[in-house]
mmCIF file of C-alpha atoms and ligand atoms in Angstrom:
data_model
loop_
_atom_site.group_PDB
_atom_site.id
_atom_site.type_symbol
_atom_site.label_atom_id
_atom_site.label_comp_id
_atom_site.label_asym_id
_atom_site.label_seq_id
_atom_site.Cartn_x
_atom_site.Cartn_y
_atom_site.Cartn_z
ATOM 1 C CA MET Y 1 1.912 0.729 18.795
ATOM 2 C CA THR Y 2 3.033 -1.641 16.037
ATOM 3 C CA PHE Y 3 1.965 -1.305 12.407
ATOM 4 C CA THR Y 4 -0.320 -4.326 12.764
ATOM 5 C CA GLN Y 5 -2.010 -2.869 15.846
ATOM 6 C CA GLN Y 6 -2.363 0.533 14.179
ATOM 7 C CA LEU Y 7 -3.907 -1.067 11.114
ATOM 8 C CA ALA Y 8 -6.382 -3.094 13.187
ATOM 9 C CA ALA Y 9 -7.399 0.084 15.032
ATOM 10 C CA ALA Y 10 -7.846 2.018 11.752
ATOM 11 C CA TRP Y 11 -9.974 -0.769 10.221
ATOM 12 C CA GLN Y 12 -12.280 -0.407 13.193
ATOM 13 C CA GLN Y 13 -12.137 3.346 13.831
ATOM 14 C CA ASN Y 14 -12.871 4.328 10.218
ATOM 15 C CA ASP Y 15 -14.947 1.231 9.390
ATOM 16 C CA SER Y 16 -12.769 0.976 6.308
ATOM 17 C CA LEU Y 17 -10.596 -1.415 4.316
ATOM 18 C CA LEU Y 18 -9.775 1.353 1.816
ATOM 19 C CA CYS Y 19 -6.168 2.449 1.324
ATOM 20 C CA VAL Y 20 -5.813 5.663 -0.646
ATOM 21 C CA GLY Y 21 -2.734 5.589 -2.858
ATOM 22 C CA LEU Y 22 -0.791 8.848 -3.174
ATOM 23 C CA ASP Y 23 0.643 8.820 -6.711
ATOM 24 C CA PRO Y 24 0.922 12.551 -7.489
ATOM 25 C CA ASP Y 25 1.344 13.256 -11.205
ATOM 26 C CA PRO Y 26 1.753 17.030 -11.777
ATOM 27 C CA ALA Y 27 0.432 16.676 -15.351
ATOM 28 C CA LYS Y 28 -2.951 15.804 -13.851
ATOM 29 C CA PHE Y 29 -3.046 18.530 -11.192
ATOM 30 C CA PRO Y 30 -5.723 21.229 -11.286
ATOM 31 C CA ALA Y 31 -4.624 24.436 -12.986
ATOM 32 C CA HIS Y 32 -4.346 26.519 -9.805
ATOM 33 C CA LEU Y 33 -1.573 24.240 -8.447
ATOM 34 C CA LYS Y 34 0.536 24.086 -11.584
ATOM 35 C CA GLY Y 35 3.907 25.849 -11.360
ATOM 36 C CA ARG Y 36 3.986 25.931 -7.546
ATOM 37 C CA ASP Y 37 7.205 24.590 -5.975
ATOM 38 C CA ASP Y 38 5.199 22.763 -3.313
ATOM 39 C CA ALA Y 39 2.455 21.541 -5.674
ATOM 40 C CA ILE Y 40 3.048 17.846 -4.933
ATOM 41 C CA PHE Y 41 2.800 18.367 -1.178
ATOM 42 C CA GLU Y 42 -0.238 20.645 -1.449
ATOM 43 C CA PHE Y 43 -2.073 18.293 -3.804
ATOM 44 C CA CYS Y 44 -1.497 15.246 -1.588
ATOM 45 C CA LYS Y 45 -2.157 17.119 1.670
ATOM 46 C CA SER Y 46 -5.603 18.188 0.442
ATOM 47 C CA ILE Y 47 -6.422 14.606 -0.583
ATOM 48 C CA VAL Y 48 -5.188 13.292 2.772
ATOM 49 C CA ASP Y 49 -7.182 15.842 4.788
ATOM 50 C CA ALA Y 50 -10.324 15.153 2.746
ATOM 51 C CA THR Y 51 -10.165 11.359 3.124
ATOM 52 C CA ALA Y 52 -8.344 10.544 6.377
ATOM 53 C CA ASP Y 53 -11.541 9.569 8.232
ATOM 54 C CA LEU Y 54 -12.506 7.164 5.426
ATOM 55 C CA VAL Y 55 -9.364 5.050 5.089
ATOM 56 C CA CYS Y 56 -7.391 2.353 6.898
ATOM 57 C CA SER Y 57 -4.067 3.553 5.428
ATOM 58 C CA PHE Y 58 -2.331 5.837 2.954
ATOM 59 C CA LYS Y 59 0.161 4.497 0.426
ATOM 60 C CA PRO Y 60 2.513 7.059 -1.139
ATOM 61 C CA GLN Y 61 4.440 5.610 -4.109
ATOM 62 C CA ILE Y 62 8.007 6.883 -3.817
ATOM 63 C CA ALA Y 63 8.650 7.029 -7.592
ATOM 64 C CA TYR Y 64 6.160 9.867 -8.054
ATOM 65 C CA PHE Y 65 8.140 11.979 -5.579
ATOM 66 C CA ALA Y 66 11.676 10.922 -6.545
ATOM 67 C CA ALA Y 67 11.020 11.495 -10.266
ATOM 68 C CA ARG Y 68 10.373 15.182 -9.498
ATOM 69 C CA ARG Y 69 13.165 15.546 -6.923
ATOM 70 C CA ALA Y 70 10.372 15.931 -4.374
ATOM 71 C CA GLU Y 71 11.521 13.579 -1.610
ATOM 72 C CA ASP Y 72 11.414 16.567 0.775
ATOM 73 C CA GLN Y 73 7.698 16.917 -0.028
ATOM 74 C CA LEU Y 74 7.213 13.209 0.696
ATOM 75 C CA GLU Y 75 8.894 13.657 4.091
ATOM 76 C CA ALA Y 76 6.674 16.662 4.814
ATOM 77 C CA LEU Y 77 3.572 14.778 3.690
ATOM 78 C CA ILE Y 78 4.211 11.771 5.933
ATOM 79 C CA ALA Y 79 4.986 14.109 8.845
ATOM 80 C CA HIS Y 80 1.680 15.879 8.155
ATOM 81 C CA ILE Y 81 -0.237 12.579 8.195
ATOM 82 C CA HIS Y 82 1.345 11.582 11.514
ATOM 83 C CA GLU Y 83 0.639 14.984 13.078
ATOM 84 C CA GLN Y 84 -2.884 15.573 11.812
ATOM 85 C CA HIS Y 85 -4.217 12.016 11.380
ATOM 86 C CA PRO Y 86 -2.227 9.979 13.897
ATOM 87 C CA GLY Y 87 -4.410 6.863 13.688
ATOM 88 C CA VAL Y 88 -3.801 6.273 9.996
ATOM 89 C CA PRO Y 89 -0.741 4.162 9.094
ATOM 90 C CA VAL Y 90 1.454 5.102 6.124
ATOM 91 C CA ILE Y 91 2.759 2.400 3.794
ATOM 92 C CA LEU Y 92 5.710 3.579 1.712
ATOM 93 C CA ASP Y 93 5.404 1.819 -1.639
ATOM 94 C CA ALA Y 94 9.073 1.487 -2.602
ATOM 95 C CA LYS Y 95 9.306 -2.197 -3.623
ATOM 96 C CA ARG Y 96 12.895 -2.344 -2.456
ATOM 97 C CA GLY Y 97 15.006 -5.507 -2.699
ATOM 98 C CA ASP Y 98 18.797 -5.922 -2.368
ATOM 99 C CA ILE Y 99 21.521 -7.713 -0.417
ATOM 100 C CA GLY Y 100 21.449 -7.300 3.367
ATOM 101 C CA SER Y 101 23.943 -4.434 3.721
ATOM 102 C CA THR Y 102 22.091 -2.337 1.148
ATOM 103 C CA ALA Y 103 18.685 -3.394 2.480
ATOM 104 C CA GLU Y 104 19.791 -1.960 5.847
ATOM 105 C CA GLN Y 105 20.080 1.437 4.159
ATOM 106 C CA TYR Y 106 16.713 1.066 2.433
ATOM 107 C CA ALA Y 107 15.146 0.222 5.804
ATOM 108 C CA VAL Y 108 16.666 3.357 7.360
ATOM 109 C CA GLU Y 109 15.385 5.367 4.390
ATOM 110 C CA ALA Y 110 11.820 4.075 4.810
ATOM 111 C CA PHE Y 111 11.541 4.043 8.584
ATOM 112 C CA ALA Y 112 13.996 6.679 9.892
ATOM 113 C CA ARG Y 113 14.106 9.197 7.050
ATOM 114 C CA PHE Y 114 10.520 8.984 5.790
ATOM 115 C CA GLN Y 115 8.974 7.713 9.057
ATOM 116 C CA ALA Y 116 6.753 5.246 7.209
ATOM 117 C CA ASP Y 117 4.874 2.679 9.283
ATOM 118 C CA ALA Y 118 5.363 -0.041 6.662
ATOM 119 C CA VAL Y 119 7.230 -0.511 3.400
ATOM 120 C CA THR Y 120 6.729 -2.701 0.344
ATOM 121 C CA VAL Y 121 9.637 -5.043 -0.393
ATOM 122 C CA ASN Y 122 10.438 -7.372 -3.274
ATOM 123 C CA PRO Y 123 11.249 -10.780 -1.700
ATOM 124 C CA TYR Y 124 12.976 -12.159 -4.807
ATOM 125 C CA MET Y 125 16.448 -11.993 -3.193
ATOM 126 C CA GLY Y 126 15.385 -14.111 -0.223
ATOM 127 C CA ARG Y 127 15.306 -14.051 3.546
ATOM 128 C CA ASP Y 128 18.517 -12.074 4.228
ATOM 129 C CA SER Y 129 17.272 -9.315 1.916
ATOM 130 C CA VAL Y 130 14.084 -8.983 4.016
ATOM 131 C CA GLU Y 131 15.574 -9.300 7.519
ATOM 132 C CA PRO Y 132 16.951 -5.717 7.799
ATOM 133 C CA TYR Y 133 13.402 -4.344 7.589
ATOM 134 C CA LEU Y 134 12.234 -6.766 10.295
ATOM 135 C CA ALA Y 135 14.899 -5.320 12.609
ATOM 136 C CA PHE Y 136 12.514 -2.387 13.102
ATOM 137 C CA PRO Y 137 10.088 -4.203 15.408
ATOM 138 C CA ASP Y 138 7.158 -1.759 15.209
ATOM 139 C CA LYS Y 139 7.154 -1.572 11.430
ATOM 140 C CA GLY Y 140 5.297 -3.535 8.766
ATOM 141 C CA VAL Y 141 7.030 -5.269 5.841
ATOM 142 C CA ILE Y 142 4.757 -5.968 2.909
ATOM 143 C CA LEU Y 143 6.164 -8.421 0.394
ATOM 144 C CA LEU Y 144 5.225 -8.616 -3.270
ATOM 145 C CA CYS Y 145 3.428 -11.940 -3.778
ATOM 146 C CA ARG Y 146 0.949 -11.892 -6.666
ATOM 147 C CA THR Y 147 1.131 -8.456 -8.272
ATOM 148 C CA SER Y 148 -1.782 -6.827 -10.104
ATOM 149 C CA ASN Y 149 -0.078 -6.363 -13.495
ATOM 150 C CA PRO Y 150 -0.571 -8.876 -16.335
ATOM 151 C CA GLY Y 151 3.195 -9.518 -16.611
ATOM 152 C CA GLY Y 152 3.292 -10.653 -12.979
ATOM 153 C CA SER Y 153 2.347 -14.103 -14.259
ATOM 154 C CA ASP Y 154 5.646 -14.378 -16.190
ATOM 155 C CA LEU Y 155 7.464 -15.316 -12.980
ATOM 156 C CA GLN Y 156 4.872 -15.561 -10.216
ATOM 157 C CA PHE Y 157 2.993 -18.352 -12.008
ATOM 158 C CA LEU Y 158 6.044 -20.563 -12.573
ATOM 159 C CA GLU Y 159 5.720 -23.996 -10.959
ATOM 160 C CA THR Y 160 8.209 -24.783 -8.229
ATOM 161 C CA ASN Y 161 8.041 -27.960 -6.122
ATOM 162 C CA GLY Y 162 4.408 -28.552 -7.071
ATOM 163 C CA GLU Y 163 3.156 -25.043 -6.395
ATOM 164 C CA LYS Y 164 3.257 -21.683 -8.119
ATOM 165 C CA LEU Y 165 5.978 -19.227 -7.155
ATOM 166 C CA TYR Y 166 3.478 -16.774 -5.602
ATOM 167 C CA GLU Y 167 2.107 -19.604 -3.436
ATOM 168 C CA HIS Y 168 5.652 -20.438 -2.375
ATOM 169 C CA VAL Y 169 6.244 -16.783 -1.413
ATOM 170 C CA ALA Y 170 3.016 -16.778 0.617
ATOM 171 C CA ARG Y 171 4.001 -20.024 2.358
ATOM 172 C CA LEU Y 172 7.563 -18.837 3.104
ATOM 173 C CA ALA Y 173 6.227 -15.563 4.473
ATOM 174 C CA ALA Y 174 3.603 -17.199 6.675
ATOM 175 C CA GLU Y 175 5.487 -20.257 7.877
ATOM 176 C CA LYS Y 176 9.150 -19.219 8.014
ATOM 177 C CA TRP Y 177 9.720 -15.480 7.890
ATOM 178 C CA ASN Y 178 6.940 -14.034 10.033
ATOM 179 C CA SER Y 179 7.952 -15.028 13.552
ATOM 180 C CA THR Y 180 7.595 -11.373 14.616
ATOM 181 C CA GLY Y 181 4.173 -10.864 12.985
ATOM 182 C CA GLN Y 182 5.371 -7.874 10.932
ATOM 183 C CA ILE Y 183 4.819 -9.267 7.443
ATOM 184 C CA GLY Y 184 1.970 -8.606 5.002
ATOM 185 C CA LEU Y 185 1.645 -9.468 1.308
ATOM 186 C CA VAL Y 186 0.726 -7.633 -1.899
ATOM 187 C CA VAL Y 187 -1.903 -9.497 -3.903
ATOM 188 C CA GLY Y 188 -3.593 -7.805 -6.874
ATOM 189 C CA ALA Y 189 -7.350 -7.216 -7.046
ATOM 190 C CA THR Y 190 -7.119 -8.189 -10.700
ATOM 191 C CA PHE Y 191 -6.641 -11.826 -9.605
ATOM 192 C CA PRO Y 192 -9.356 -12.703 -7.036
ATOM 193 C CA ALA Y 193 -8.805 -16.473 -7.315
ATOM 194 C CA GLU Y 194 -5.205 -15.948 -6.260
ATOM 195 C CA ILE Y 195 -6.289 -13.663 -3.405
ATOM 196 C CA ALA Y 196 -8.424 -16.545 -2.120
ATOM 197 C CA ARG Y 197 -5.525 -18.966 -2.480
ATOM 198 C CA VAL Y 198 -3.155 -16.636 -0.626
ATOM 199 C CA ARG Y 199 -5.714 -16.128 2.152
ATOM 200 C CA GLN Y 200 -5.945 -19.916 2.474
ATOM 201 C CA ILE Y 201 -2.165 -20.192 2.901
ATOM 202 C CA VAL Y 202 -1.502 -17.230 5.219
ATOM 203 C CA GLY Y 203 -4.467 -17.185 7.618
ATOM 204 C CA GLU Y 204 -5.125 -13.727 9.071
ATOM 205 C CA MET Y 205 -2.053 -11.959 7.617
ATOM 206 C CA PRO Y 206 -2.816 -8.433 6.287
ATOM 207 C CA LEU Y 207 -3.006 -8.217 2.491
ATOM 208 C CA LEU Y 208 -2.348 -5.024 0.530
ATOM 209 C CA VAL Y 209 -4.563 -5.280 -2.535
ATOM 210 C CA PRO Y 210 -3.987 -2.779 -5.364
ATOM 211 C CA GLY Y 211 -5.875 -3.042 -8.652
ATOM 212 C CA ILE Y 212 -9.416 -1.771 -8.088
ATOM 213 C CA GLY Y 213 -10.392 1.525 -9.758
ATOM 214 C CA ALA Y 214 -8.115 2.431 -12.675
ATOM 215 C CA GLN Y 215 -6.911 -1.177 -13.169
ATOM 216 C CA GLY Y 216 -10.470 -2.503 -13.249
ATOM 217 C CA GLY Y 217 -10.323 -5.099 -10.448
ATOM 218 C CA ASP Y 218 -13.698 -6.377 -9.214
ATOM 219 C CA VAL Y 219 -14.441 -5.049 -5.707
ATOM 220 C CA GLU Y 220 -17.010 -7.702 -4.797
ATOM 221 C CA ALA Y 221 -14.780 -10.585 -5.897
ATOM 222 C CA THR Y 222 -11.767 -9.025 -4.147
ATOM 223 C CA VAL Y 223 -13.485 -8.571 -0.797
ATOM 224 C CA LYS Y 224 -15.135 -11.980 -0.842
ATOM 225 C CA ALA Y 225 -11.844 -13.672 -1.731
ATOM 226 C CA GLY Y 226 -9.651 -11.813 0.744
ATOM 227 C CA ARG Y 227 -11.652 -10.917 3.842
ATOM 228 C CA THR Y 228 -10.873 -12.698 7.097
ATOM 229 C CA ALA Y 229 -13.529 -14.305 9.287
ATOM 230 C CA ALA Y 230 -13.817 -10.944 11.077
ATOM 231 C CA GLY Y 231 -14.512 -9.183 7.765
ATOM 232 C CA SER Y 232 -11.195 -7.335 7.607
ATOM 233 C CA GLY Y 233 -7.561 -8.287 6.851
ATOM 234 C CA LEU Y 234 -7.367 -6.139 3.702
ATOM 235 C CA MET Y 235 -5.932 -2.797 2.637
ATOM 236 C CA ILE Y 236 -7.649 -2.332 -0.722
ATOM 237 C CA ASN Y 237 -5.733 0.350 -2.580
ATOM 238 C CA SER Y 238 -7.102 2.845 -5.050
ATOM 239 C CA SER Y 239 -4.873 5.660 -6.330
ATOM 240 C CA ARG Y 240 -5.809 7.328 -9.647
ATOM 241 C CA ALA Y 241 -9.572 6.747 -9.331
ATOM 242 C CA ILE Y 242 -9.583 8.735 -6.064
ATOM 243 C CA LEU Y 243 -6.844 11.305 -6.736
ATOM 244 C CA TYR Y 244 -8.177 12.389 -10.109
ATOM 245 C CA ALA Y 245 -11.922 11.979 -9.496
ATOM 246 C CA GLY Y 246 -12.153 15.731 -10.112
ATOM 247 C CA GLN Y 247 -9.996 18.069 -12.176
ATOM 248 C CA GLY Y 248 -11.003 21.468 -10.816
ATOM 249 C CA GLU Y 249 -10.245 23.444 -7.671
ATOM 250 C CA ASP Y 250 -12.688 21.186 -5.823
ATOM 251 C CA TYR Y 251 -10.578 18.082 -6.544
ATOM 252 C CA ALA Y 252 -10.293 17.194 -2.846
ATOM 253 C CA GLU Y 253 -14.089 17.182 -2.409
ATOM 254 C CA ALA Y 254 -14.368 14.989 -5.518
ATOM 255 C CA ALA Y 255 -11.742 12.660 -4.031
ATOM 256 C CA ARG Y 256 -13.752 12.476 -0.817
ATOM 257 C CA ARG Y 257 -16.904 11.534 -2.733
ATOM 258 C CA ALA Y 258 -14.988 8.831 -4.612
ATOM 259 C CA ALA Y 259 -13.486 7.510 -1.364
ATOM 260 C CA LEU Y 260 -16.904 7.449 0.319
ATOM 261 C CA ALA Y 261 -18.379 5.504 -2.601
ATOM 262 C CA THR Y 262 -15.452 3.064 -2.706
ATOM 263 C CA ARG Y 263 -15.555 2.436 1.048
ATOM 264 C CA ALA Y 264 -19.319 1.830 0.846
ATOM 265 C CA GLU Y 265 -18.899 -0.590 -2.047
ATOM 266 C CA ILE Y 266 -16.188 -2.501 -0.185
ATOM 267 C CA ASN Y 267 -18.216 -2.606 3.045
ATOM 268 C CA GLN Y 268 -21.227 -4.031 1.209
ATOM 269 C CA TYR Y 269 -19.315 -7.299 0.745
ATOM 270 C CA ARG Y 270 -17.427 -7.654 4.075
HETATM 271 O O1 LIG I 1 0.940 -5.313 -7.698
HETATM 272 C C1 LIG I 1 0.953 -4.097 -7.542
HETATM 273 C C2 LIG I 1 1.749 -3.478 -6.590
HETATM 274 C C3 LIG I 1 1.676 -2.129 -6.433
HETATM 275 N N1 LIG I 1 0.857 -1.364 -7.200
HETATM 276 C C4 LIG I 1 0.816 0.085 -6.941
HETATM 277 O O2 LIG I 1 -0.501 0.434 -6.496
HETATM 278 C C5 LIG I 1 -0.921 1.650 -7.096
HETATM 279 C C6 LIG I 1 -2.118 1.400 -7.983
HETATM 280 O O3 LIG I 1 -2.578 2.599 -8.549
HETATM 281 P P1 LIG I 1 -4.013 2.716 -9.313
HETATM 282 O O4 LIG I 1 -4.016 4.104 -9.818
HETATM 283 O O5 LIG I 1 -5.085 2.470 -8.285
HETATM 284 O O6 LIG I 1 -4.008 1.700 -10.390
HETATM 285 C C7 LIG I 1 0.302 2.200 -7.832
HETATM 286 O O7 LIG I 1 1.016 3.013 -6.919
HETATM 287 C C8 LIG I 1 1.122 0.975 -8.140
HETATM 288 O O8 LIG I 1 2.510 1.257 -8.220
HETATM 289 C C9 LIG I 1 0.071 -1.976 -8.139
HETATM 290 O O9 LIG I 1 -0.714 -1.327 -8.850
HETATM 291 N N2 LIG I 1 0.137 -3.333 -8.286
#
């Protein structure tokens, strides 16, 4: 099954457009996990097991694992998701971007080493920097388009040939680079008008939308701007607001409650 097919099945199976982001920060872990060698894996595994029936995808952010020399725990976590929750696709948030020969190695890292179903990629270096990921035909490639951070406007809002750079990225992705149907785009929930514009340009293409929860993006505006005619098309990411909904030993139950509430809020506007 391809990433796109898996995602469509998860949208339906779990009645969910929610993507839970796995950004494990040991400083925020409950006391009973602190000091354990496998704390990152254990923390994320409990969150995954408590929310897997409520999400359309999981999105581990590689920096949180690499910063702690915990890539082995990331590998184990993704393997756990595939074994225990096989319908839920994993998007590795790595935001890679480099010349083709190096991109080939990044693609192997994401898809062969970590066994991710999709990876985030920075398209700034152009088509040949994206192609090595597309050589893995079952995998998704999610390009940064209009990011959720305020500084994203510094470059993404520059005018080029009568349109903004993020619009150009969306158009390139939809009209020139996506002949295999593997591409999706990142568009921040903090900019609903731009989500609507991107949806206009790219048709039904899946959009990964971070920025609700801790970054304050408006759920109603996000869903209304980005949903497809079928009421899906979105992976709306929330990381900190779900992961750290509780601080005690019952943190996974608190995460489940937060995920349930977020899914319900999203579904209200589909
Ligand atoms: O434009 C972007 C692209 C990626 N991210 C990532 O999403 C999560 C957001 O975490 P929250 O805790 O829900 O704010 C994080 O991993 C970012 O690296 C983004 O926020 N914006």
